[in-house]
Amino acid sequence: MTPNELLLWLSARKEGSWPQFRGAVETLDIGNTDDEEEKDTSLPIHQRVRFNLERLGHVEFDAAECEDGWRVVPPTLALCHHDGGVTGVLCGARTPKLLARIEQAASELSFEQTSHVDCPDIIRMQAPEANPLIELARQVGILGQLDTPTALLSHLPSINSLQNWRREPLPQAGKDWDVKQFIIERKAMKWQTVTLQAANAPGAQGLFRFTRFQIPQYFLREGSETIRVPGPIGKYRILSQHRRRALRYDRRTRCLTVPAILRPPLLTERALILCSGYPPALSMSYKRPTLTYRDIPEEVAGITAEVLRQNLR
C-alpha cells in the first residue's frame, strides 16, 4: 500500500486511536527510507509517517477531542501569495471522487500532482490571483484558506512564551533511559550523553532529552523550573538565550535554510511547507545536514524569525 492509499484509508475512517494508526502503518508497504531527523535519533516508520502527515497538514495527532489519537483534517485548499501569483495546496482528507472533481474544476488552471518520498502526492494549483482558487474550492465543496502561512504563523506564540507548557519533574529513576543534553558549541550543536544523575543534579540547566522505547521526552530546566516542551521549542529557546543565529534566508531564490538538527516546531514548519506544498530538501552544507524550504515569501520568513526569536542572515 502506498502513502496515497494510506491517506485514503485514514480519510474513510476520519479519526481513530493511536494503536489503530500505528498498527495500520506497520502493516503497510510504505518503505524504509533514510530519516531526515537528527542523525542520533532513529525514528520507527510509524513515527516518520505520522510526522509527514502532520507537517503537510493532512492529519492532526493528540489534538483537542482526540487526545492519544488522530483525526483527518477537513479537505482544504491552503493558499499562499507569491510575486507571480497565488499557489493553492490541497491538505486534509481525500477521496477518489473529490480528487476527480478537483482535477476537472482546475482544467483551466495550472494543476500539478507530484509524488514525494514517504508522503501522499503533493497536489497544487496556481492562478494569477486568489479568486479563481477560492471559487474552485467553493465549487468542489472544500474549504479555501487565504494567506495560510501568515495566518498560521500570526497565531503562534513566541518560543519565549512558555506558560502553556506543563511543569513536570525529570524522570528520577529507571535503567532504560537514554539521557542526552543539547549542547551549543562555537562551531556545532549536538546532543551529548549525560547520566540520569547529572541531569537531575541541583543546578543543572538546559535542554535534556530522555528516550525510552524509542519515544523521546524533552525537558527544559531554567532556574528552579523544569518544563516539558517539544524538542524544537526547547532548542530554539536555548538558541535565543545564546543569541545564536540559525536561519538563513536567500531573498533571490526565496529559500529558507536551517541546520537539520534545528528543524522548526511543528506548526511553524507546516506554515513554511504550505508556501510551496513540498517538504524541505535535505542536503549537506559544510559537512552538516541542512533543511531547505522553497518558495518562501520574505514576509513569511520574517514572521518565522520573530516566532523563533531569530535574526535572518
PDB file of C-alpha atoms in Angstrom:
ATOM      1  CA  MET A   1       0.000   0.000   0.000  1.00  0.00           C
ATOM      2  CA  THR A   2       1.270   3.472  -0.906  1.00  0.00           C
ATOM      3  CA  PRO A   3       1.145   6.702   1.121  1.00  0.00           C
ATOM      4  CA  ASN A   4      -1.724   7.820  -1.131  1.00  0.00           C
ATOM      5  CA  GLU A   5      -3.719   4.730  -0.202  1.00  0.00           C
ATOM      6  CA  LEU A   6      -2.902   5.254   3.465  1.00  0.00           C
ATOM      7  CA  LEU A   7      -4.361   8.781   3.350  1.00  0.00           C
ATOM      8  CA  LEU A   8      -7.472   7.423   1.620  1.00  0.00           C
ATOM      9  CA  TRP A   9      -7.832   4.815   4.392  1.00  0.00           C
ATOM     10  CA  LEU A  10      -7.448   7.476   7.091  1.00  0.00           C
ATOM     11  CA  SER A  11      -9.927   9.726   5.297  1.00  0.00           C
ATOM     12  CA  ALA A  12     -12.518   6.947   5.208  1.00  0.00           C
ATOM     13  CA  ARG A  13     -12.186   6.348   8.968  1.00  0.00           C
ATOM     14  CA  LYS A  14     -11.987  10.098   9.794  1.00  0.00           C
ATOM     15  CA  GLU A  15     -10.497   9.518  13.264  1.00  0.00           C
ATOM     16  CA  GLY A  16      -9.147   6.786  15.496  1.00  0.00           C
ATOM     17  CA  SER A  17      -6.788   5.763  18.260  1.00  0.00           C
ATOM     18  CA  TRP A  18      -3.014   5.833  18.210  1.00  0.00           C
ATOM     19  CA  PRO A  19      -2.769   1.986  18.348  1.00  0.00           C
ATOM     20  CA  GLN A  20      -5.056   1.789  15.289  1.00  0.00           C
ATOM     21  CA  PHE A  21      -2.850   4.211  13.361  1.00  0.00           C
ATOM     22  CA  ARG A  22       0.370   2.509  14.388  1.00  0.00           C
ATOM     23  CA  GLY A  23      -0.992  -0.923  13.550  1.00  0.00           C
ATOM     24  CA  ALA A  24      -2.162   0.244  10.124  1.00  0.00           C
ATOM     25  CA  VAL A  25       1.161   1.861   9.240  1.00  0.00           C
ATOM     26  CA  GLU A  26       3.213  -1.132  10.337  1.00  0.00           C
ATOM     27  CA  THR A  27       1.215  -3.434   8.039  1.00  0.00           C
ATOM     28  CA  LEU A  28       1.695  -1.153   5.034  1.00  0.00           C
ATOM     29  CA  ASP A  29       4.482  -1.300   2.487  1.00  0.00           C
ATOM     30  CA  ILE A  30       5.443   2.347   2.936  1.00  0.00           C
ATOM     31  CA  GLY A  31       9.162   1.748   2.545  1.00  0.00           C
ATOM     32  CA  ASN A  32      12.052   2.340   4.925  1.00  0.00           C
ATOM     33  CA  THR A  33      13.807   5.405   3.546  1.00  0.00           C
ATOM     34  CA  ASP A  34      16.513   7.462   5.196  1.00  0.00           C
ATOM     35  CA  ASP A  35      15.193   9.538   8.031  1.00  0.00           C
ATOM     36  CA  GLU A  36      15.538  13.307   7.829  1.00  0.00           C
ATOM     37  CA  GLU A  37      15.519  13.705  11.572  1.00  0.00           C
ATOM     38  CA  GLU A  38      18.615  14.231  13.668  1.00  0.00           C
ATOM     39  CA  LYS A  39      21.361  11.745  12.967  1.00  0.00           C
ATOM     40  CA  ASP A  40      21.449  10.382  16.525  1.00  0.00           C
ATOM     41  CA  THR A  41      17.729   9.522  16.572  1.00  0.00           C
ATOM     42  CA  SER A  42      16.322   6.592  14.596  1.00  0.00           C
ATOM     43  CA  LEU A  43      12.573   7.001  14.299  1.00  0.00           C
ATOM     44  CA  PRO A  44      10.394   3.962  13.597  1.00  0.00           C
ATOM     45  CA  ILE A  45       8.294   4.049  10.461  1.00  0.00           C
ATOM     46  CA  HIS A  46       5.007   4.860  12.227  1.00  0.00           C
ATOM     47  CA  GLN A  47       6.584   7.983  13.706  1.00  0.00           C
ATOM     48  CA  ARG A  48       8.087   9.075  10.384  1.00  0.00           C
ATOM     49  CA  VAL A  49       4.745   8.691   8.621  1.00  0.00           C
ATOM     50  CA  ARG A  50       2.969  10.485  11.451  1.00  0.00           C
ATOM     51  CA  PHE A  51       5.281  13.494  11.270  1.00  0.00           C
ATOM     52  CA  ASN A  52       4.986  13.725   7.485  1.00  0.00           C
ATOM     53  CA  LEU A  53       1.190  13.686   7.643  1.00  0.00           C
ATOM     54  CA  GLU A  54       1.265  16.374  10.343  1.00  0.00           C
ATOM     55  CA  ARG A  55       3.777  18.599   8.570  1.00  0.00           C
ATOM     56  CA  LEU A  56       1.795  18.538   5.328  1.00  0.00           C
ATOM     57  CA  GLY A  57      -1.442  19.437   7.113  1.00  0.00           C
ATOM     58  CA  HIS A  58      -3.285  16.165   6.427  1.00  0.00           C
ATOM     59  CA  VAL A  59      -3.772  14.663   9.904  1.00  0.00           C
ATOM     60  CA  GLU A  60      -3.744  16.010  13.473  1.00  0.00           C
ATOM     61  CA  PHE A  61      -2.477  13.915  16.378  1.00  0.00           C
ATOM     62  CA  ASP A  62      -3.233  14.451  20.077  1.00  0.00           C
ATOM     63  CA  ALA A  63      -5.362  17.487  19.234  1.00  0.00           C
ATOM     64  CA  ALA A  64      -8.377  18.652  21.216  1.00  0.00           C
ATOM     65  CA  GLU A  65     -11.072  15.974  21.338  1.00  0.00           C
ATOM     66  CA  CYS A  66      -8.686  13.303  20.008  1.00  0.00           C
ATOM     67  CA  GLU A  67      -6.140  13.004  22.798  1.00  0.00           C
ATOM     68  CA  ASP A  68      -3.923   9.944  22.330  1.00  0.00           C
ATOM     69  CA  GLY A  69      -5.413   9.556  18.870  1.00  0.00           C
ATOM     70  CA  TRP A  70      -5.740  11.164  15.461  1.00  0.00           C
ATOM     71  CA  ARG A  71      -8.243  12.790  13.151  1.00  0.00           C
ATOM     72  CA  VAL A  72      -8.071  13.755   9.494  1.00  0.00           C
ATOM     73  CA  VAL A  73      -8.232  17.463   8.674  1.00  0.00           C
ATOM     74  CA  PRO A  74     -11.236  18.505   6.521  1.00  0.00           C
ATOM     75  CA  PRO A  75     -10.169  18.889   2.878  1.00  0.00           C
ATOM     76  CA  THR A  76      -8.763  22.378   2.470  1.00  0.00           C
ATOM     77  CA  LEU A  77      -7.100  24.408  -0.261  1.00  0.00           C
ATOM     78  CA  ALA A  78      -4.329  26.342   1.519  1.00  0.00           C
ATOM     79  CA  LEU A  79      -3.435  29.493  -0.418  1.00  0.00           C
ATOM     80  CA  CYS A  80      -0.158  31.411  -0.398  1.00  0.00           C
ATOM     81  CA  HIS A  81       0.567  34.653  -2.274  1.00  0.00           C
ATOM     82  CA  HIS A  82       3.773  34.872  -4.287  1.00  0.00           C
ATOM     83  CA  ASP A  83       5.149  37.595  -6.532  1.00  0.00           C
ATOM     84  CA  GLY A  84       3.980  35.694  -9.615  1.00  0.00           C
ATOM     85  CA  GLY A  85       0.511  34.794  -8.354  1.00  0.00           C
ATOM     86  CA  VAL A  86      -1.169  32.502  -5.832  1.00  0.00           C
ATOM     87  CA  THR A  87      -0.492  28.837  -5.082  1.00  0.00           C
ATOM     88  CA  GLY A  88      -3.116  26.537  -3.613  1.00  0.00           C
ATOM     89  CA  VAL A  89      -2.031  23.334  -1.839  1.00  0.00           C
ATOM     90  CA  LEU A  90      -4.541  20.559  -1.136  1.00  0.00           C
ATOM     91  CA  CYS A  91      -4.479  19.446   2.506  1.00  0.00           C
ATOM     92  CA  GLY A  92      -6.552  17.033   4.537  1.00  0.00           C
ATOM     93  CA  ALA A  93      -8.965  14.238   3.711  1.00  0.00           C
ATOM     94  CA  ARG A  94      -9.116  12.788   0.207  1.00  0.00           C
ATOM     95  CA  THR A  95     -11.423  10.519  -1.729  1.00  0.00           C
ATOM     96  CA  PRO A  96     -11.097   9.407  -5.365  1.00  0.00           C
ATOM     97  CA  LYS A  97     -14.303  11.306  -6.234  1.00  0.00           C
ATOM     98  CA  LEU A  98     -13.021  14.504  -4.617  1.00  0.00           C
ATOM     99  CA  LEU A  99      -9.701  14.284  -6.454  1.00  0.00           C
ATOM    100  CA  ALA A 100     -11.527  13.789  -9.754  1.00  0.00           C
ATOM    101  CA  ARG A 101     -13.761  16.823  -9.099  1.00  0.00           C
ATOM    102  CA  ILE A 102     -10.761  18.977  -8.230  1.00  0.00           C
ATOM    103  CA  GLU A 103      -8.818  17.974 -11.322  1.00  0.00           C
ATOM    104  CA  GLN A 104     -11.833  18.657 -13.526  1.00  0.00           C
ATOM    105  CA  ALA A 105     -12.513  22.046 -11.895  1.00  0.00           C
ATOM    106  CA  ALA A 106      -8.835  23.008 -12.285  1.00  0.00           C
ATOM    107  CA  SER A 107      -8.771  22.273 -16.021  1.00  0.00           C
ATOM    108  CA  GLU A 108      -8.225  25.946 -16.851  1.00  0.00           C
ATOM    109  CA  LEU A 109      -5.659  26.484 -14.088  1.00  0.00           C
ATOM    110  CA  SER A 110      -2.116  25.281 -13.608  1.00  0.00           C
ATOM    111  CA  PHE A 111      -2.587  21.888 -11.906  1.00  0.00           C
ATOM    112  CA  GLU A 112       0.222  19.691 -10.545  1.00  0.00           C
ATOM    113  CA  GLN A 113       0.187  16.278  -8.861  1.00  0.00           C
ATOM    114  CA  THR A 114       3.672  15.226  -7.781  1.00  0.00           C
ATOM    115  CA  SER A 115       4.813  12.126  -5.914  1.00  0.00           C
ATOM    116  CA  HIS A 116       7.199  12.507  -2.984  1.00  0.00           C
ATOM    117  CA  VAL A 117       9.054  10.069  -0.741  1.00  0.00           C
ATOM    118  CA  ASP A 118       7.059   8.862   2.292  1.00  0.00           C
ATOM    119  CA  CYS A 119       4.235  11.345   1.588  1.00  0.00           C
ATOM    120  CA  PRO A 120       0.908  11.350  -0.222  1.00  0.00           C
ATOM    121  CA  ASP A 121       1.069  13.054  -3.623  1.00  0.00           C
ATOM    122  CA  ILE A 122       1.533  16.810  -3.463  1.00  0.00           C
ATOM    123  CA  ILE A 123      -1.397  18.463  -5.249  1.00  0.00           C
ATOM    124  CA  ARG A 124      -1.035  22.131  -6.182  1.00  0.00           C
ATOM    125  CA  MET A 125      -2.927  24.658  -8.271  1.00  0.00           C
ATOM    126  CA  GLN A 126      -1.732  28.083  -9.365  1.00  0.00           C
ATOM    127  CA  ALA A 127      -3.551  31.192 -10.545  1.00  0.00           C
ATOM    128  CA  PRO A 128      -2.699  34.877 -11.100  1.00  0.00           C
ATOM    129  CA  GLU A 129      -4.894  35.823  -8.131  1.00  0.00           C
ATOM    130  CA  ALA A 130      -6.773  34.192  -5.281  1.00  0.00           C
ATOM    131  CA  ASN A 131     -10.351  34.439  -6.600  1.00  0.00           C
ATOM    132  CA  PRO A 132     -10.200  31.534  -9.106  1.00  0.00           C
ATOM    133  CA  LEU A 133      -8.808  29.233  -6.415  1.00  0.00           C
ATOM    134  CA  ILE A 134     -11.399  30.294  -3.848  1.00  0.00           C
ATOM    135  CA  GLU A 135     -14.107  29.704  -6.457  1.00  0.00           C
ATOM    136  CA  LEU A 136     -12.654  26.263  -7.226  1.00  0.00           C
ATOM    137  CA  ALA A 137     -12.769  25.349  -3.533  1.00  0.00           C
ATOM    138  CA  ARG A 138     -16.405  26.501  -3.331  1.00  0.00           C
ATOM    139  CA  GLN A 139     -17.317  24.591  -6.476  1.00  0.00           C
ATOM    140  CA  VAL A 140     -15.934  21.255  -5.252  1.00  0.00           C
ATOM    141  CA  GLY A 141     -17.190  21.766  -1.688  1.00  0.00           C
ATOM    142  CA  ILE A 142     -13.978  22.182   0.298  1.00  0.00           C
ATOM    143  CA  LEU A 143     -12.552  24.940   2.466  1.00  0.00           C
ATOM    144  CA  GLY A 144     -10.390  27.682   0.975  1.00  0.00           C
ATOM    145  CA  GLN A 145      -7.920  29.391   3.341  1.00  0.00           C
ATOM    146  CA  LEU A 146      -6.414  32.721   2.272  1.00  0.00           C
ATOM    147  CA  ASP A 147      -2.797  33.523   3.162  1.00  0.00           C
ATOM    148  CA  THR A 148      -2.470  30.257   5.073  1.00  0.00           C
ATOM    149  CA  PRO A 149       1.231  30.510   6.097  1.00  0.00           C
ATOM    150  CA  THR A 150       0.929  34.051   7.500  1.00  0.00           C
ATOM    151  CA  ALA A 151      -2.435  33.272   9.128  1.00  0.00           C
ATOM    152  CA  LEU A 152      -0.931  30.236  10.858  1.00  0.00           C
ATOM    153  CA  LEU A 153       2.252  31.966  11.966  1.00  0.00           C
ATOM    154  CA  SER A 154       0.394  35.020  13.274  1.00  0.00           C
ATOM    155  CA  HIS A 155      -1.416  32.829  15.822  1.00  0.00           C
ATOM    156  CA  LEU A 156       1.724  31.156  17.169  1.00  0.00           C
ATOM    157  CA  PRO A 157       3.294  32.383  20.404  1.00  0.00           C
ATOM    158  CA  SER A 158       6.981  33.194  20.544  1.00  0.00           C
ATOM    159  CA  ILE A 159       9.257  30.379  21.701  1.00  0.00           C
ATOM    160  CA  ASN A 160       9.998  32.613  24.689  1.00  0.00           C
ATOM    161  CA  SER A 161       6.390  32.157  25.852  1.00  0.00           C
ATOM    162  CA  LEU A 162       6.379  29.014  27.981  1.00  0.00           C
ATOM    163  CA  GLN A 163       3.298  29.490  30.173  1.00  0.00           C
ATOM    164  CA  ASN A 164       1.241  26.947  28.207  1.00  0.00           C
ATOM    165  CA  TRP A 165       3.747  24.120  28.661  1.00  0.00           C
ATOM    166  CA  ARG A 166       3.488  21.691  31.556  1.00  0.00           C
ATOM    167  CA  ARG A 167       5.756  21.914  34.591  1.00  0.00           C
ATOM    168  CA  GLU A 168       6.914  18.366  35.207  1.00  0.00           C
ATOM    169  CA  PRO A 169       9.927  16.892  37.016  1.00  0.00           C
ATOM    170  CA  LEU A 170      12.582  14.906  35.199  1.00  0.00           C
ATOM    171  CA  PRO A 171      12.410  11.113  35.429  1.00  0.00           C
ATOM    172  CA  GLN A 172      14.231  10.216  38.627  1.00  0.00           C
ATOM    173  CA  ALA A 173      14.997   6.528  38.102  1.00  0.00           C
ATOM    174  CA  GLY A 174      14.965   3.722  35.570  1.00  0.00           C
ATOM    175  CA  LYS A 175      17.819   1.897  33.898  1.00  0.00           C
ATOM    176  CA  ASP A 176      16.290   2.045  30.411  1.00  0.00           C
ATOM    177  CA  TRP A 177      16.548   5.820  29.955  1.00  0.00           C
ATOM    178  CA  ASP A 178      18.920   7.185  27.322  1.00  0.00           C
ATOM    179  CA  VAL A 179      19.672  10.731  28.525  1.00  0.00           C
ATOM    180  CA  LYS A 180      21.265  13.496  26.461  1.00  0.00           C
ATOM    181  CA  GLN A 181      21.734  17.228  26.796  1.00  0.00           C
ATOM    182  CA  PHE A 182      21.551  19.724  23.928  1.00  0.00           C
ATOM    183  CA  ILE A 183      24.939  21.416  23.679  1.00  0.00           C
ATOM    184  CA  ILE A 184      25.816  24.559  21.721  1.00  0.00           C
ATOM    185  CA  GLU A 185      29.488  24.867  20.844  1.00  0.00           C
ATOM    186  CA  ARG A 186      31.247  27.541  18.840  1.00  0.00           C
ATOM    187  CA  LYS A 187      31.024  25.642  15.558  1.00  0.00           C
ATOM    188  CA  ALA A 188      28.459  22.955  16.249  1.00  0.00           C
ATOM    189  CA  MET A 189      25.265  21.976  18.028  1.00  0.00           C
ATOM    190  CA  LYS A 190      24.745  18.412  19.207  1.00  0.00           C
ATOM    191  CA  TRP A 191      23.209  16.037  21.719  1.00  0.00           C
ATOM    192  CA  GLN A 192      25.724  14.925  24.333  1.00  0.00           C
ATOM    193  CA  THR A 193      25.205  11.861  26.521  1.00  0.00           C
ATOM    194  CA  VAL A 194      24.867  12.562  30.243  1.00  0.00           C
ATOM    195  CA  THR A 195      23.906  10.428  33.203  1.00  0.00           C
ATOM    196  CA  LEU A 196      20.479  10.389  34.761  1.00  0.00           C
ATOM    197  CA  GLN A 197      22.076  11.663  37.967  1.00  0.00           C
ATOM    198  CA  ALA A 198      23.789  14.590  36.200  1.00  0.00           C
ATOM    199  CA  ALA A 199      20.551  15.704  34.550  1.00  0.00           C
ATOM    200  CA  ASN A 200      18.788  15.638  37.935  1.00  0.00           C
ATOM    201  CA  ALA A 201      21.619  17.318  39.816  1.00  0.00           C
ATOM    202  CA  PRO A 202      20.781  20.569  41.631  1.00  0.00           C
ATOM    203  CA  GLY A 203      21.712  23.489  39.440  1.00  0.00           C
ATOM    204  CA  ALA A 204      21.684  21.515  36.161  1.00  0.00           C
ATOM    205  CA  GLN A 205      20.343  23.800  33.428  1.00  0.00           C
ATOM    206  CA  GLY A 206      19.453  23.448  29.748  1.00  0.00           C
ATOM    207  CA  LEU A 207      17.515  21.134  27.447  1.00  0.00           C
ATOM    208  CA  PHE A 208      17.526  17.392  28.182  1.00  0.00           C
ATOM    209  CA  ARG A 209      16.177  14.518  26.109  1.00  0.00           C
ATOM    210  CA  PHE A 210      15.034  11.328  27.841  1.00  0.00           C
ATOM    211  CA  THR A 211      14.404   8.423  25.449  1.00  0.00           C
ATOM    212  CA  ARG A 212      12.938   5.036  26.287  1.00  0.00           C
ATOM    213  CA  PHE A 213      11.378   2.501  23.904  1.00  0.00           C
ATOM    214  CA  GLN A 214      12.231   4.893  21.011  1.00  0.00           C
ATOM    215  CA  ILE A 215       9.984   7.617  22.470  1.00  0.00           C
ATOM    216  CA  PRO A 216      11.793  10.883  23.332  1.00  0.00           C
ATOM    217  CA  GLN A 217      10.667  13.330  26.000  1.00  0.00           C
ATOM    218  CA  TYR A 218      12.167  16.811  26.276  1.00  0.00           C
ATOM    219  CA  PHE A 219      12.636  18.845  29.449  1.00  0.00           C
ATOM    220  CA  LEU A 220      13.858  22.415  29.763  1.00  0.00           C
ATOM    221  CA  ARG A 221      15.497  23.306  33.089  1.00  0.00           C
ATOM    222  CA  GLU A 222      15.581  27.043  33.743  1.00  0.00           C
ATOM    223  CA  GLY A 223      16.305  28.370  37.201  1.00  0.00           C
ATOM    224  CA  SER A 224      14.099  26.457  39.633  1.00  0.00           C
ATOM    225  CA  GLU A 225      11.637  25.327  36.940  1.00  0.00           C
ATOM    226  CA  THR A 226      11.544  22.126  34.876  1.00  0.00           C
ATOM    227  CA  ILE A 227       9.244  22.396  31.873  1.00  0.00           C
ATOM    228  CA  ARG A 228       8.250  19.637  29.498  1.00  0.00           C
ATOM    229  CA  VAL A 229       8.335  21.073  25.976  1.00  0.00           C
ATOM    230  CA  PRO A 230       8.504  19.831  22.381  1.00  0.00           C
ATOM    231  CA  GLY A 231      12.126  19.360  21.378  1.00  0.00           C
ATOM    232  CA  PRO A 232      12.206  22.122  18.720  1.00  0.00           C
ATOM    233  CA  ILE A 233      10.709  24.663  21.136  1.00  0.00           C
ATOM    234  CA  GLY A 234      13.444  23.866  23.654  1.00  0.00           C
ATOM    235  CA  LYS A 235      16.215  24.103  21.066  1.00  0.00           C
ATOM    236  CA  TYR A 236      15.174  27.499  19.740  1.00  0.00           C
ATOM    237  CA  ARG A 237      14.715  28.730  23.307  1.00  0.00           C
ATOM    238  CA  ILE A 238      18.327  27.765  24.035  1.00  0.00           C
ATOM    239  CA  LEU A 239      19.494  29.380  20.784  1.00  0.00           C
ATOM    240  CA  SER A 240      17.717  32.595  21.701  1.00  0.00           C
ATOM    241  CA  GLN A 241      19.386  32.659  25.113  1.00  0.00           C
ATOM    242  CA  HIS A 242      22.794  32.171  23.475  1.00  0.00           C
ATOM    243  CA  ARG A 243      21.953  34.748  20.773  1.00  0.00           C
ATOM    244  CA  ARG A 244      22.868  32.164  18.186  1.00  0.00           C
ATOM    245  CA  ARG A 245      21.526  32.608  14.653  1.00  0.00           C
ATOM    246  CA  ALA A 246      20.453  29.546  12.726  1.00  0.00           C
ATOM    247  CA  LEU A 247      18.074  30.715   9.975  1.00  0.00           C
ATOM    248  CA  ARG A 248      19.434  31.697   6.577  1.00  0.00           C
ATOM    249  CA  TYR A 249      17.128  33.309   4.021  1.00  0.00           C
ATOM    250  CA  ASP A 250      18.072  33.877   0.387  1.00  0.00           C
ATOM    251  CA  ARG A 251      15.865  36.667  -0.978  1.00  0.00           C
ATOM    252  CA  ARG A 252      16.901  35.922  -4.544  1.00  0.00           C
ATOM    253  CA  THR A 253      15.871  32.254  -4.524  1.00  0.00           C
ATOM    254  CA  ARG A 254      13.270  32.683  -1.731  1.00  0.00           C
ATOM    255  CA  CYS A 255      14.702  29.711   0.157  1.00  0.00           C
ATOM    256  CA  LEU A 256      14.937  29.395   3.943  1.00  0.00           C
ATOM    257  CA  THR A 257      17.649  27.052   5.255  1.00  0.00           C
ATOM    258  CA  VAL A 258      18.246  25.678   8.756  1.00  0.00           C
ATOM    259  CA  PRO A 259      20.596  23.015  10.173  1.00  0.00           C
ATOM    260  CA  ALA A 260      18.795  19.658  10.152  1.00  0.00           C
ATOM    261  CA  ILE A 261      19.232  19.352  13.909  1.00  0.00           C
ATOM    262  CA  LEU A 262      17.171  22.557  14.227  1.00  0.00           C
ATOM    263  CA  ARG A 263      14.016  21.534  12.386  1.00  0.00           C
ATOM    264  CA  PRO A 264      11.381  24.166  13.319  1.00  0.00           C
ATOM    265  CA  PRO A 265       8.457  23.385  15.647  1.00  0.00           C
ATOM    266  CA  LEU A 266       5.575  21.531  14.000  1.00  0.00           C
ATOM    267  CA  LEU A 267       3.171  24.388  13.248  1.00  0.00           C
ATOM    268  CA  THR A 268       5.981  26.727  12.227  1.00  0.00           C
ATOM    269  CA  GLU A 269       7.273  24.105   9.824  1.00  0.00           C
ATOM    270  CA  ARG A 270       3.770  23.464   8.500  1.00  0.00           C
ATOM    271  CA  ALA A 271       3.475  27.151   7.620  1.00  0.00           C
ATOM    272  CA  LEU A 272       6.785  27.003   5.744  1.00  0.00           C
ATOM    273  CA  ILE A 273       5.823  23.833   3.873  1.00  0.00           C
ATOM    274  CA  LEU A 274       2.434  25.236   2.839  1.00  0.00           C
ATOM    275  CA  CYS A 275       4.168  28.056   0.975  1.00  0.00           C
ATOM    276  CA  SER A 276       5.008  25.507  -1.717  1.00  0.00           C
ATOM    277  CA  GLY A 277       3.408  22.217  -0.639  1.00  0.00           C
ATOM    278  CA  TYR A 278       6.803  20.486  -0.635  1.00  0.00           C
ATOM    279  CA  PRO A 279       8.678  19.122   2.398  1.00  0.00           C
ATOM    280  CA  PRO A 280      12.154  20.580   2.915  1.00  0.00           C
ATOM    281  CA  ALA A 281      15.059  19.307   0.852  1.00  0.00           C
ATOM    282  CA  LEU A 282      17.801  17.583   2.840  1.00  0.00           C
ATOM    283  CA  SER A 283      21.357  18.388   1.723  1.00  0.00           C
ATOM    284  CA  MET A 284      24.890  18.786   3.065  1.00  0.00           C
ATOM    285  CA  SER A 285      26.445  22.185   3.722  1.00  0.00           C
ATOM    286  CA  TYR A 286      29.975  22.366   5.136  1.00  0.00           C
ATOM    287  CA  LYS A 287      29.651  18.640   6.013  1.00  0.00           C
ATOM    288  CA  ARG A 288      26.497  19.298   8.048  1.00  0.00           C
ATOM    289  CA  PRO A 289      22.970  18.260   7.024  1.00  0.00           C
ATOM    290  CA  THR A 290      20.626  21.174   6.327  1.00  0.00           C
ATOM    291  CA  LEU A 291      16.918  21.533   5.518  1.00  0.00           C
ATOM    292  CA  THR A 292      15.866  23.990   2.811  1.00  0.00           C
ATOM    293  CA  TYR A 293      12.289  25.223   2.437  1.00  0.00           C
ATOM    294  CA  ARG A 294      11.393  26.561  -1.010  1.00  0.00           C
ATOM    295  CA  ASP A 295       9.155  29.381  -2.311  1.00  0.00           C
ATOM    296  CA  ILE A 296       9.145  31.262   0.996  1.00  0.00           C
ATOM    297  CA  PRO A 297       7.870  34.857   0.680  1.00  0.00           C
ATOM    298  CA  GLU A 298      10.002  37.376   2.550  1.00  0.00           C
ATOM    299  CA  GLU A 299       7.078  38.259   4.834  1.00  0.00           C
ATOM    300  CA  VAL A 300       6.714  34.614   5.886  1.00  0.00           C
ATOM    301  CA  ALA A 301      10.472  34.342   6.519  1.00  0.00           C
ATOM    302  CA  GLY A 302      10.312  37.460   8.690  1.00  0.00           C
ATOM    303  CA  ILE A 303       7.375  36.264  10.803  1.00  0.00           C
ATOM    304  CA  THR A 304       9.059  32.865  11.198  1.00  0.00           C
ATOM    305  CA  ALA A 305      12.177  34.592  12.527  1.00  0.00           C
ATOM    306  CA  GLU A 306      10.078  36.586  15.008  1.00  0.00           C
ATOM    307  CA  VAL A 307       8.297  33.470  16.295  1.00  0.00           C
ATOM    308  CA  LEU A 308      11.616  31.627  16.715  1.00  0.00           C
ATOM    309  CA  ARG A 309      13.381  34.702  18.113  1.00  0.00           C
ATOM    310  CA  GLN A 310      15.958  34.561  15.342  1.00  0.00           C
ATOM    311  CA  ASN A 311      17.639  37.167  13.183  1.00  0.00           C
ATOM    312  CA  LEU A 312      17.633  36.388   9.470  1.00  0.00           C
ATOM    313  CA  ARG A 313      21.020  36.285   7.793  1.00  0.00           C
TER     314      ARG A 313
END
